[in-house]
JSON list of C-alpha atoms in Angstrom, two decimals:
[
{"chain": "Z", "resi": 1, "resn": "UNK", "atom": "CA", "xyz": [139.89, 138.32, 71.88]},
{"chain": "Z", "resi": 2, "resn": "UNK", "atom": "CA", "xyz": [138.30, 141.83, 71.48]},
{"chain": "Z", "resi": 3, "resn": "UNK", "atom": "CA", "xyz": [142.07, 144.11, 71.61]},
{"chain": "Z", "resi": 4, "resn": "UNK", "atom": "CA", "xyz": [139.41, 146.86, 72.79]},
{"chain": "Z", "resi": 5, "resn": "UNK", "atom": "CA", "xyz": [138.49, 144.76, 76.42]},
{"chain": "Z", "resi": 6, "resn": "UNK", "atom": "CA", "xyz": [141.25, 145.41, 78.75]},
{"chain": "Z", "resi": 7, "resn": "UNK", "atom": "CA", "xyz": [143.77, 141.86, 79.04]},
{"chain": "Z", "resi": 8, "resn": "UNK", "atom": "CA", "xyz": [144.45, 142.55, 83.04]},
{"chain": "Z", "resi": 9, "resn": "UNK", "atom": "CA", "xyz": [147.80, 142.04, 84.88]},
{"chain": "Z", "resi": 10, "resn": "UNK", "atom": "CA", "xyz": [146.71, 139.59, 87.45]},
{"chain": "Z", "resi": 11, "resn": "UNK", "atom": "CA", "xyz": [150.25, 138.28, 88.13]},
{"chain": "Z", "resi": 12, "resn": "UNK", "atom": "CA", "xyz": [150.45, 139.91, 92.01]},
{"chain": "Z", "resi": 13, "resn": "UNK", "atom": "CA", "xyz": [147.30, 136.90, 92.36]},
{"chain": "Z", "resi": 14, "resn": "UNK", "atom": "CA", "xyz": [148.96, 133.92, 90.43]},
{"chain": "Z", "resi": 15, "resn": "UNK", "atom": "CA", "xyz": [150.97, 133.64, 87.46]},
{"chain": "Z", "resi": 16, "resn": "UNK", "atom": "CA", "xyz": [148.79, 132.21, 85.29]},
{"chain": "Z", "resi": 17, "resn": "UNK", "atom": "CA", "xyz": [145.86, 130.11, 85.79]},
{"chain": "Z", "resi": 18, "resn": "UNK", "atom": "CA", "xyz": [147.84, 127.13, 84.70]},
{"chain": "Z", "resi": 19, "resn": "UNK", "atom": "CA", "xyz": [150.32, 127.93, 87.07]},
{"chain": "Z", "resi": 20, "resn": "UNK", "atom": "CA", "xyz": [151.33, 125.93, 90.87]},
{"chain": "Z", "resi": 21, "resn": "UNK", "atom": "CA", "xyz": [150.42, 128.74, 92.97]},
{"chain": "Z", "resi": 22, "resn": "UNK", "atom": "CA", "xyz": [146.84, 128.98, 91.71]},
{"chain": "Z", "resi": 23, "resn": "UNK", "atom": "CA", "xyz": [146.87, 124.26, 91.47]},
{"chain": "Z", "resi": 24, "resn": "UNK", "atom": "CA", "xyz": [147.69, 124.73, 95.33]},
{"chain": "Z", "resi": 25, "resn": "UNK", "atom": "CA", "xyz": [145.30, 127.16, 96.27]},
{"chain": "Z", "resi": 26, "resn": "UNK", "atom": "CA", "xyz": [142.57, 124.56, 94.93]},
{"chain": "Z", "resi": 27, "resn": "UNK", "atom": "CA", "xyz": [143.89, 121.69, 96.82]},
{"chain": "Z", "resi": 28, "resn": "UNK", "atom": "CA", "xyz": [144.79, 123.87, 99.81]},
{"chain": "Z", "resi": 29, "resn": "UNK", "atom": "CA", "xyz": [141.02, 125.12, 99.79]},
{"chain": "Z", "resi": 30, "resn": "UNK", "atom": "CA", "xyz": [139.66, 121.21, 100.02]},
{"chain": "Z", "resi": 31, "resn": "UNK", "atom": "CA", "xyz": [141.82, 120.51, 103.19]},
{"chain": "Z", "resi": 32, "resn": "UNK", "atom": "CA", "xyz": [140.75, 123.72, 104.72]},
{"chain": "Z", "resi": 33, "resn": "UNK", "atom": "CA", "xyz": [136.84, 122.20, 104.01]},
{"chain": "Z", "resi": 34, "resn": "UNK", "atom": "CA", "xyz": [138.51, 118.69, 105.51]},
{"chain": "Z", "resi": 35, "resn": "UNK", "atom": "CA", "xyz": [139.65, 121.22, 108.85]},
{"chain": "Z", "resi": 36, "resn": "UNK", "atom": "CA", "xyz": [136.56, 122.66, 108.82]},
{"chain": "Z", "resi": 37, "resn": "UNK", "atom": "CA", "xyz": [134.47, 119.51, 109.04]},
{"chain": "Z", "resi": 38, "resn": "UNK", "atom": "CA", "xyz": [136.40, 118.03, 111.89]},
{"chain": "Z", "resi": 39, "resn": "UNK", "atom": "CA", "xyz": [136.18, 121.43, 113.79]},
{"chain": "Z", "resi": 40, "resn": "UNK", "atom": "CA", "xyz": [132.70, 121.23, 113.35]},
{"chain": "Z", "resi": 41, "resn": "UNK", "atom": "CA", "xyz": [131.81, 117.63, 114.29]},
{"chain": "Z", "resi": 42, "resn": "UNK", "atom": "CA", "xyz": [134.55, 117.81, 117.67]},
{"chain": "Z", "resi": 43, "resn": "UNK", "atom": "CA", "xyz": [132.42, 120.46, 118.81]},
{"chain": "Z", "resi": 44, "resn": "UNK", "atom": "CA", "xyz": [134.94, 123.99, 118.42]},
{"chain": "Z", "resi": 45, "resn": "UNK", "atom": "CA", "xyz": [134.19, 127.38, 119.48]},
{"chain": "Z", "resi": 46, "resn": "UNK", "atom": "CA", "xyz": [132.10, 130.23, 117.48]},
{"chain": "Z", "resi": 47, "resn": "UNK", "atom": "CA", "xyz": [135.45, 131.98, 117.15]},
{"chain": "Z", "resi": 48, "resn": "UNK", "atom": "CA", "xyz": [137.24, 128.89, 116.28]},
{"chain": "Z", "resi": 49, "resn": "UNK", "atom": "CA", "xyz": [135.23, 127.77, 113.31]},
{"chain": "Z", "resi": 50, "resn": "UNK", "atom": "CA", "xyz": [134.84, 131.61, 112.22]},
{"chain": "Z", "resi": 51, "resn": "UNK", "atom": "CA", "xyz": [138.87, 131.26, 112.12]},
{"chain": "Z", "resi": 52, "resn": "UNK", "atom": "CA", "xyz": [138.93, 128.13, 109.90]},
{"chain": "Z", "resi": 53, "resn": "UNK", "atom": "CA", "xyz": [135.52, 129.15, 107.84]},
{"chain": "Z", "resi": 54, "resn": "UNK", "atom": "CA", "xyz": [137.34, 132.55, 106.51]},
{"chain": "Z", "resi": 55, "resn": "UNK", "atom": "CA", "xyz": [140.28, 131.09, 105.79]},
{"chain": "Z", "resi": 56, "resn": "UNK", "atom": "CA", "xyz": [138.35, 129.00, 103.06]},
{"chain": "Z", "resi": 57, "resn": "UNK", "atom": "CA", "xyz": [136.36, 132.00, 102.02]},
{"chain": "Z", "resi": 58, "resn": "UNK", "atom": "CA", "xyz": [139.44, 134.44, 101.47]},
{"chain": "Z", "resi": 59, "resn": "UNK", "atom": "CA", "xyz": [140.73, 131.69, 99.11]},
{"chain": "Z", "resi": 60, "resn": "UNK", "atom": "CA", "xyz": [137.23, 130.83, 97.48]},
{"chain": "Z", "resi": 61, "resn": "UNK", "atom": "CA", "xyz": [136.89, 134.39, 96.50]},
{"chain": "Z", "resi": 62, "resn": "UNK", "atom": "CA", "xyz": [140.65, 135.09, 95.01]},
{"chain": "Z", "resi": 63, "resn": "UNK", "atom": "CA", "xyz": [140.49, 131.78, 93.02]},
{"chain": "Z", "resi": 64, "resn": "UNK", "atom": "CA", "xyz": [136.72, 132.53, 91.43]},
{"chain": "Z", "resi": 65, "resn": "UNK", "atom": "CA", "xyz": [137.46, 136.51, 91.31]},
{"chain": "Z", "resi": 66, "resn": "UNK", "atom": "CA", "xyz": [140.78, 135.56, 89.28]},
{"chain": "Z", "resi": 67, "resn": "UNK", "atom": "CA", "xyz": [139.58, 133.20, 86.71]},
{"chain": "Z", "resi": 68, "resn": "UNK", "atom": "CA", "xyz": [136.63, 135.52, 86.49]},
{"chain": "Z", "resi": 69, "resn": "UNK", "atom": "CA", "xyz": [138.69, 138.40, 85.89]},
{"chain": "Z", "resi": 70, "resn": "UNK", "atom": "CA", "xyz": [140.16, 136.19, 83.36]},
{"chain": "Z", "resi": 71, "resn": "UNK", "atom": "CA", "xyz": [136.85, 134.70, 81.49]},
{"chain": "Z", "resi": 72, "resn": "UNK", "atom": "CA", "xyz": [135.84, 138.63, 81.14]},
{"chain": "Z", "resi": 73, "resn": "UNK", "atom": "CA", "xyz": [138.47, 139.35, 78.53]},
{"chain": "Z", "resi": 74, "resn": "UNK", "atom": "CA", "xyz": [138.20, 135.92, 76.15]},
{"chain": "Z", "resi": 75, "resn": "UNK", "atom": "CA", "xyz": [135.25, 134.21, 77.12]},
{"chain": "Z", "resi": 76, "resn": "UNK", "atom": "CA", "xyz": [136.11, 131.43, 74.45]},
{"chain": "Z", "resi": 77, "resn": "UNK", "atom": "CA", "xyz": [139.47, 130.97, 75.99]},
{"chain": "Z", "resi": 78, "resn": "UNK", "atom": "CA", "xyz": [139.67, 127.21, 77.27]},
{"chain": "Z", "resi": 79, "resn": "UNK", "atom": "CA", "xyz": [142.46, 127.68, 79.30]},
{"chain": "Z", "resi": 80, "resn": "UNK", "atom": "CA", "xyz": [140.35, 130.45, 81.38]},
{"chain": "Z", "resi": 81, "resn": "UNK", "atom": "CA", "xyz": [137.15, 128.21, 81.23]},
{"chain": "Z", "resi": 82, "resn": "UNK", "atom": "CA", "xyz": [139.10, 125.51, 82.70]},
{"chain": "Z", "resi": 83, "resn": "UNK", "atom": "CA", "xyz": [140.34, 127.72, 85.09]},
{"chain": "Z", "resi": 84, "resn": "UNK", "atom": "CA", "xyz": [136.55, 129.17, 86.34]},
{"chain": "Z", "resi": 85, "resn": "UNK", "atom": "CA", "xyz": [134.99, 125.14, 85.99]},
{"chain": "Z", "resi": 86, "resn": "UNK", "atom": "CA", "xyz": [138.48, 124.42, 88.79]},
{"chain": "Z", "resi": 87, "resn": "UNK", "atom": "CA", "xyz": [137.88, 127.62, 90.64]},
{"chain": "Z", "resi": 88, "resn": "UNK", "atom": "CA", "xyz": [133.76, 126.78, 90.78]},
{"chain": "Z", "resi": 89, "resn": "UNK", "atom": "CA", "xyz": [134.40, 122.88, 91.61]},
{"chain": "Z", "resi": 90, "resn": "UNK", "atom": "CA", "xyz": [136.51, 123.50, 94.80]},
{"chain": "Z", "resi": 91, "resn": "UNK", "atom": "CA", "xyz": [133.89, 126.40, 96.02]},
{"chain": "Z", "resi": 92, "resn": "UNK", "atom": "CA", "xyz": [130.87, 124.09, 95.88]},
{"chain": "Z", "resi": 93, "resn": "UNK", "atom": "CA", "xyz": [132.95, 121.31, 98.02]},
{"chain": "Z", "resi": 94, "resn": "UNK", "atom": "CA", "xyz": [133.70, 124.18, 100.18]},
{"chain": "Z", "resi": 95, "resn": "UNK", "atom": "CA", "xyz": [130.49, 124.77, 100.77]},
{"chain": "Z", "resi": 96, "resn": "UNK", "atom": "CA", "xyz": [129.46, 121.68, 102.16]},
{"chain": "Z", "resi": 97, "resn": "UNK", "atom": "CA", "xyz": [132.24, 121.79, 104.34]},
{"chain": "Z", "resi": 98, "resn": "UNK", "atom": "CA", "xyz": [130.03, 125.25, 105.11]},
{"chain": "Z", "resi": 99, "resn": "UNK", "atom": "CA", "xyz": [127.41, 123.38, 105.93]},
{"chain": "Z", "resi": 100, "resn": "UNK", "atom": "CA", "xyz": [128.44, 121.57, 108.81]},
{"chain": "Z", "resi": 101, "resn": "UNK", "atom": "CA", "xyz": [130.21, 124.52, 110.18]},
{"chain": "Z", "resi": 102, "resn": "UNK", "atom": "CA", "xyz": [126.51, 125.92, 109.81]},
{"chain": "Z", "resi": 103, "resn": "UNK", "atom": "CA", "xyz": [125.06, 123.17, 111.91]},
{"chain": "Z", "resi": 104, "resn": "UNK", "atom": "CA", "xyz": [127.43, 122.83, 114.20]},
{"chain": "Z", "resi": 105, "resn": "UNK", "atom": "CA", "xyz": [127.98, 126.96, 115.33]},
{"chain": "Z", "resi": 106, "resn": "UNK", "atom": "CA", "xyz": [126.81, 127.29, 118.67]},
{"chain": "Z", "resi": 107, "resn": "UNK", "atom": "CA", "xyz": [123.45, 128.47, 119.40]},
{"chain": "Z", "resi": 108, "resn": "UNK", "atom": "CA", "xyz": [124.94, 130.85, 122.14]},
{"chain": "Z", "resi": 109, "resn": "UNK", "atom": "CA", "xyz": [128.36, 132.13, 123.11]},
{"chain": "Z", "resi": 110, "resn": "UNK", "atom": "CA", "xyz": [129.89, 134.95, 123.49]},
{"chain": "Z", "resi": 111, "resn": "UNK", "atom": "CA", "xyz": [131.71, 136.61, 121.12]},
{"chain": "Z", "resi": 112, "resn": "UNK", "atom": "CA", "xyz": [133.75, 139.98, 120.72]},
{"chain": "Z", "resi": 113, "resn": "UNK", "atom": "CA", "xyz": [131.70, 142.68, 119.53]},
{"chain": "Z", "resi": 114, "resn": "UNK", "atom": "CA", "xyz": [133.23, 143.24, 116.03]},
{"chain": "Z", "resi": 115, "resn": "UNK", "atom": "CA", "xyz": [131.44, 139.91, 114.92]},
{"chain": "Z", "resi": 116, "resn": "UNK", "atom": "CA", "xyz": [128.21, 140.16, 116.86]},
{"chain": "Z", "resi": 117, "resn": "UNK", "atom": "CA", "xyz": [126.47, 140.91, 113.66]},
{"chain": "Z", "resi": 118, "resn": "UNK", "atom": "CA", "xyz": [128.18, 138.69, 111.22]},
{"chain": "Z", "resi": 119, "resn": "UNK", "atom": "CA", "xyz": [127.31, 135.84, 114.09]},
{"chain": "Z", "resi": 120, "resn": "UNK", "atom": "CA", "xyz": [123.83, 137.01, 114.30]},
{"chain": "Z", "resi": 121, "resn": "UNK", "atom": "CA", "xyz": [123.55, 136.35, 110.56]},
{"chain": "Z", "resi": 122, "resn": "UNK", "atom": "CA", "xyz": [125.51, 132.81, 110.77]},
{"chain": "Z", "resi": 123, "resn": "UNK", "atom": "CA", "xyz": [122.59, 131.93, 113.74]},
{"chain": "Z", "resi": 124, "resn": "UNK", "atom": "CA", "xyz": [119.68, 132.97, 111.58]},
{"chain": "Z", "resi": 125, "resn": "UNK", "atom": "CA", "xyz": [120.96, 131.33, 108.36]},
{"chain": "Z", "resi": 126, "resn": "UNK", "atom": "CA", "xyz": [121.57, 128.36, 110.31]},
{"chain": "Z", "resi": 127, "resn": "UNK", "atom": "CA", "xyz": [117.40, 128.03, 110.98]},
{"chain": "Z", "resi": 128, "resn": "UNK", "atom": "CA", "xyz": [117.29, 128.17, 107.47]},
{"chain": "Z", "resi": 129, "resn": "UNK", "atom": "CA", "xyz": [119.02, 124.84, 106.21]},
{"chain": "Z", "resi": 130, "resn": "UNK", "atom": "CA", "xyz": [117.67, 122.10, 103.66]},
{"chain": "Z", "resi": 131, "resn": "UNK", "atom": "CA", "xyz": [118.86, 118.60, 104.61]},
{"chain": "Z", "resi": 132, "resn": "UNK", "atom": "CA", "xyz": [122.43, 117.75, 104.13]},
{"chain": "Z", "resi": 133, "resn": "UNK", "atom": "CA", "xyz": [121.30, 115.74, 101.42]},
{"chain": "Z", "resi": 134, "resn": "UNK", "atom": "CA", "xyz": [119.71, 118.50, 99.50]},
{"chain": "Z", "resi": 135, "resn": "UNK", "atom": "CA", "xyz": [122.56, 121.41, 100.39]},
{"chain": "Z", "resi": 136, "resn": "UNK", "atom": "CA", "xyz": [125.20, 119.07, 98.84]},
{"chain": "Z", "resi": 137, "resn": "UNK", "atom": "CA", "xyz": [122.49, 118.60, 95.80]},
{"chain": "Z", "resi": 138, "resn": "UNK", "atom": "CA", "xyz": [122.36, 122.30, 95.17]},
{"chain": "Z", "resi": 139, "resn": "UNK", "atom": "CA", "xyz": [125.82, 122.83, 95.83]},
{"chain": "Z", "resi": 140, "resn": "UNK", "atom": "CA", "xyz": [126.57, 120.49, 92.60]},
{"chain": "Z", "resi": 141, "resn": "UNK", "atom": "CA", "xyz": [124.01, 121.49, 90.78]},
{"chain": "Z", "resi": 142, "resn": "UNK", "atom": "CA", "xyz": [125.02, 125.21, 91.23]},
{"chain": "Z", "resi": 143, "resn": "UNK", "atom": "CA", "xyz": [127.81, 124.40, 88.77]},
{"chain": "Z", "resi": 144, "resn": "UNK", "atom": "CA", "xyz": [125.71, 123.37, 85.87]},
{"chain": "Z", "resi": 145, "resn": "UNK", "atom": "CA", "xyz": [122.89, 125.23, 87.10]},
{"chain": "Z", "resi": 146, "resn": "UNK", "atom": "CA", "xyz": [122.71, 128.83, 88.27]},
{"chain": "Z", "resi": 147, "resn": "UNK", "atom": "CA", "xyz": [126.26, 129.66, 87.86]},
{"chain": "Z", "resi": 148, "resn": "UNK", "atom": "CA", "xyz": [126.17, 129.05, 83.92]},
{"chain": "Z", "resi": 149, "resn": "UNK", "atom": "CA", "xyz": [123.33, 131.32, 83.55]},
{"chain": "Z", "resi": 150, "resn": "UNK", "atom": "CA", "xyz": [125.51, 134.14, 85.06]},
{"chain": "Z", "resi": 151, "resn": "UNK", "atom": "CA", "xyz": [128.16, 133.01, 82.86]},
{"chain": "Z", "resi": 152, "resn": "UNK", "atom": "CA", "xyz": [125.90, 133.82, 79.71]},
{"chain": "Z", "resi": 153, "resn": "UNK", "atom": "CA", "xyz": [124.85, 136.77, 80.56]},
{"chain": "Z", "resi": 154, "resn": "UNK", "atom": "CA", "xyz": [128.31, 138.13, 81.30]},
{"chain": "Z", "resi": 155, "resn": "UNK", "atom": "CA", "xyz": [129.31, 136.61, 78.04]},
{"chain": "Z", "resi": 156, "resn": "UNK", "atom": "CA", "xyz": [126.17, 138.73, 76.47]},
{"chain": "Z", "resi": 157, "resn": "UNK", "atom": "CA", "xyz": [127.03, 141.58, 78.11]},
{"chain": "Z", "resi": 158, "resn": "UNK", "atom": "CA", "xyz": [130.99, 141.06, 76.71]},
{"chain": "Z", "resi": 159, "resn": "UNK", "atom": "CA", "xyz": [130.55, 140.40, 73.12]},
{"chain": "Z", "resi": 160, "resn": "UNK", "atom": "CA", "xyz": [127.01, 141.23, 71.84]},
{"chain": "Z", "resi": 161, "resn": "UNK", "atom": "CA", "xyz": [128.34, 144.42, 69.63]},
{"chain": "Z", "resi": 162, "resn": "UNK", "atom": "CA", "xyz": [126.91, 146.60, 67.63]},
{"chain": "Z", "resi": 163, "resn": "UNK", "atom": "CA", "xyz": [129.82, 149.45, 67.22]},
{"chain": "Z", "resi": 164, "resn": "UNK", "atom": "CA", "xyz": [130.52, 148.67, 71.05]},
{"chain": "Z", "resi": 165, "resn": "UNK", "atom": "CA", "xyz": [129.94, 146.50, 73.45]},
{"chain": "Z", "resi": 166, "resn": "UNK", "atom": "CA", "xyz": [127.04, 146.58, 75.86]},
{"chain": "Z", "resi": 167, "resn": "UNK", "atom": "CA", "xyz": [130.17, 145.88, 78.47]},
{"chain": "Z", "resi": 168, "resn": "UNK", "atom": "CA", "xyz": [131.75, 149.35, 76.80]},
{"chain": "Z", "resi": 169, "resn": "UNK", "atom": "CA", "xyz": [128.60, 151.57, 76.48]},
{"chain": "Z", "resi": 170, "resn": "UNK", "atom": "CA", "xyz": [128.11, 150.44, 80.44]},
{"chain": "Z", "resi": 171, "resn": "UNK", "atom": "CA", "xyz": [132.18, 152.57, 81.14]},
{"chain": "Z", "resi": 172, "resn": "UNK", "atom": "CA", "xyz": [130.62, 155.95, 79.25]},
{"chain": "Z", "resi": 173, "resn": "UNK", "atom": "CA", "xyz": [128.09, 156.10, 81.74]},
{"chain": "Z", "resi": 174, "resn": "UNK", "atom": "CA", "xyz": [130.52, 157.58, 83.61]},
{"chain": "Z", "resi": 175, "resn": "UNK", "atom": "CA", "xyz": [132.03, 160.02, 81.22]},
{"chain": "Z", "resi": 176, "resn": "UNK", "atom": "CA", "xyz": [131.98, 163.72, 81.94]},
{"chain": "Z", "resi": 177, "resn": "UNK", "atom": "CA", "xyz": [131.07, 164.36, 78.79]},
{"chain": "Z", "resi": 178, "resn": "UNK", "atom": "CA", "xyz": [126.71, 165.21, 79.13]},
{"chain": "Z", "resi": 179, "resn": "UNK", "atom": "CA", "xyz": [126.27, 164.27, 74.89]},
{"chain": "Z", "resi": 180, "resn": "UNK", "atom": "CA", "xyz": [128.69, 161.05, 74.80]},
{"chain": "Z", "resi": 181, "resn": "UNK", "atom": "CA", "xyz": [126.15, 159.76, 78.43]},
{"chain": "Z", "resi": 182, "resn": "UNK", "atom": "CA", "xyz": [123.13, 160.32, 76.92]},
{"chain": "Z", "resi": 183, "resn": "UNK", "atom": "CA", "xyz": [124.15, 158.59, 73.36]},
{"chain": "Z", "resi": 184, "resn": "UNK", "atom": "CA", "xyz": [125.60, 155.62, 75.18]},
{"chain": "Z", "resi": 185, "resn": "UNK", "atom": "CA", "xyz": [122.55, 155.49, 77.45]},
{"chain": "Z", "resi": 186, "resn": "UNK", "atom": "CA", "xyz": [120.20, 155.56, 73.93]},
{"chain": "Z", "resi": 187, "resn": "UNK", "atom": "CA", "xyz": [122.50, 152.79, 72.52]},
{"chain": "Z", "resi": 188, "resn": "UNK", "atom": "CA", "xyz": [122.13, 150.69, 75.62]},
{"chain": "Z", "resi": 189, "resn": "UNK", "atom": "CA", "xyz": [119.00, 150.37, 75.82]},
{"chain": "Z", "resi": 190, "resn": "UNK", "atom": "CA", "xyz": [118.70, 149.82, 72.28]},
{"chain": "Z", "resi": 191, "resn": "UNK", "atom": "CA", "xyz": [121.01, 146.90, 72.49]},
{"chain": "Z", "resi": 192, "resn": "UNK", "atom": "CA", "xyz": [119.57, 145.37, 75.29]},
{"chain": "Z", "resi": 193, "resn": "UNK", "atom": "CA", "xyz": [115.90, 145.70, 73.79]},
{"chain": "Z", "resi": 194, "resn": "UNK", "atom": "CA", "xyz": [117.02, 143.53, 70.77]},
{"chain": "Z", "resi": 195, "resn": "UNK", "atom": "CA", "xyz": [118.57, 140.72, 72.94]},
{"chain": "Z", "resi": 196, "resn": "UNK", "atom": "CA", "xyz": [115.98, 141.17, 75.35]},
{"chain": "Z", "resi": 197, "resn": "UNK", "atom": "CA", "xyz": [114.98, 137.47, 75.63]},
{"chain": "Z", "resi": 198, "resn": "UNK", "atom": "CA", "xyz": [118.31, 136.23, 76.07]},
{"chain": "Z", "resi": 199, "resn": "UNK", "atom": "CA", "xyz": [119.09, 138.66, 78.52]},
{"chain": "Z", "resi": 200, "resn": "UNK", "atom": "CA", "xyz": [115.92, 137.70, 80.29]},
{"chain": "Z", "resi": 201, "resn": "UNK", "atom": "CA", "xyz": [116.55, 133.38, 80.05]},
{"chain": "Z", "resi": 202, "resn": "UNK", "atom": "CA", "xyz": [119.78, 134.30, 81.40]},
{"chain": "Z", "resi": 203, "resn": "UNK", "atom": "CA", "xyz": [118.87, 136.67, 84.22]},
{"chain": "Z", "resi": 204, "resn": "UNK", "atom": "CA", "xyz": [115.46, 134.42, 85.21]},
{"chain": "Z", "resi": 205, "resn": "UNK", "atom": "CA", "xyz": [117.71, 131.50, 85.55]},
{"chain": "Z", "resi": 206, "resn": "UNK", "atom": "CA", "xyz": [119.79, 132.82, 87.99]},
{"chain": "Z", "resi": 207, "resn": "UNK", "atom": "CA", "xyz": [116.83, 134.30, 89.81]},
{"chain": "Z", "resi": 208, "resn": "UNK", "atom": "CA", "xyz": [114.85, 131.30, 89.26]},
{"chain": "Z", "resi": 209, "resn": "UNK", "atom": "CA", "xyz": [117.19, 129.39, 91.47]},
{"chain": "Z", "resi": 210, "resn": "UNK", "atom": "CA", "xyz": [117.98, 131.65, 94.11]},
{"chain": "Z", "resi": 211, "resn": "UNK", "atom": "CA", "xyz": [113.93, 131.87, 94.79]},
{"chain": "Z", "resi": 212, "resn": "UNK", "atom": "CA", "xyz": [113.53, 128.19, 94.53]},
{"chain": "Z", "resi": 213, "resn": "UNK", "atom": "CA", "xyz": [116.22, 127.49, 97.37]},
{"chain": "Z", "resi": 214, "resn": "UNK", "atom": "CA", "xyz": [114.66, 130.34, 99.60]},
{"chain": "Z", "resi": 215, "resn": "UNK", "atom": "CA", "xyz": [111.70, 128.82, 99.17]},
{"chain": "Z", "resi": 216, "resn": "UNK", "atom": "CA", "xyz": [112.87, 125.73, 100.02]},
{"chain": "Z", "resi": 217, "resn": "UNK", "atom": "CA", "xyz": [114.78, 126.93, 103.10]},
{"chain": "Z", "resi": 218, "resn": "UNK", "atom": "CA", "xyz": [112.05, 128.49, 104.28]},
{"chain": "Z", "resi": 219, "resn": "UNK", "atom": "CA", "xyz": [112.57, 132.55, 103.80]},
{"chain": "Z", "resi": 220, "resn": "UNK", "atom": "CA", "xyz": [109.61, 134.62, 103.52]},
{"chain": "Z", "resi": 221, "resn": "UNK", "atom": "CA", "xyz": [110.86, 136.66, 101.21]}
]
């Protein structure tokens, strides 16, 4: 591990990625999917699903924000690559539990205003679905797919050093020192010119499958 990338205190989320609190979280997140299914196919209310639906999502995003967090300061760390391939797993099951909450939210209903919009969006995605068959395809092969992609180039941006760290000359943008901006702007783009083709397979496959699924859901752009 680099001693100059920041080793974050992530104890007020769970102990350690190892640890019972964050185990629980990924079972409890697969019986939430389990609730969200049988909401969906006996036919529950807009605001009932909602209910269920961010349940799951508040615990999808602290488990793959944590081990995240995590990977960021020793990507070669097994224990934290375990943790992200756990933490990745249980959000692509939860999203096929997503996927019948999808086809199952009413087409009308009322609901109170504060979720008018995030309801209009649930509607509209909802016109956009693949089979069940193919969501549950690209949920899997998200995992091996798109979200290893973003995994590289985070990696890239982490460790590819020439002095610093692309990850480090990115922080000095922000200094309020005019000289030290400009030099770590220079050395930026310098570093990112000579990995410029990994940078590029990395982004591009991450793009690559977010406009293939569009496409195949039907979005015009």
């Amino acid at each position: 591990m680099d001693d100059r990338i920041p080793n974050w205190n992530l104890c007020s989320i769970y102990p350690s990625p190892s640890s019972g609190a964050f185990n629980d979280d990924i079972d409890r997140l697969g019986r939430i999917g389990e609730d969200l299914r049988k909401a969906a196919y006996d036919g529950a209310s807009c605001m009932e699903l909602i209910g269920i639906r961010d349940k799951g999502l508040a615990i999808a995003v602290n488990l793959t924000a944590y081990a995240s967090a995590l990977l960021s300061t020793d990507s070669s760390s097994a224990q934290y690559l375990k943790a992200v391939a756990a933490a990745e797993r249980a959000e692509a099951e939860f999203s096929k539990a997503e996927d019948a909450f999808l086809r199952a939210f009413p087409d009308e209903g009322d609901v109170p205003d504060e979720y008018r919009y995030a309801v209009s969006e649930i509607r509209q995605m909802k016109k956009h679905l693949m089979t069940p068959d193919e969501e549950a395809l690209a949920a899997d092969l998200s995992i091996s797919g798109s979200s290893l992609w973003e995994h590289l180039q985070e990696n890239l941006a982490s460790s590819i050093s020439e002095g610093m760290t692309l990850t480090e000359l990115r922080a000095l943008a922000s200094s309020e020192n005019r000289d030290i901006r400009k030099k770590a702007f220079s050395e930026e783009l310098a570093l990112l010119k000579r990995h410029s083709s990994s940078f590029a397979y990395a982004l591009s496959g991450v793009k690559g499958s977010v406009l293939t699924l569009d496409s195949k859901r039907g979005w015009a752009d």
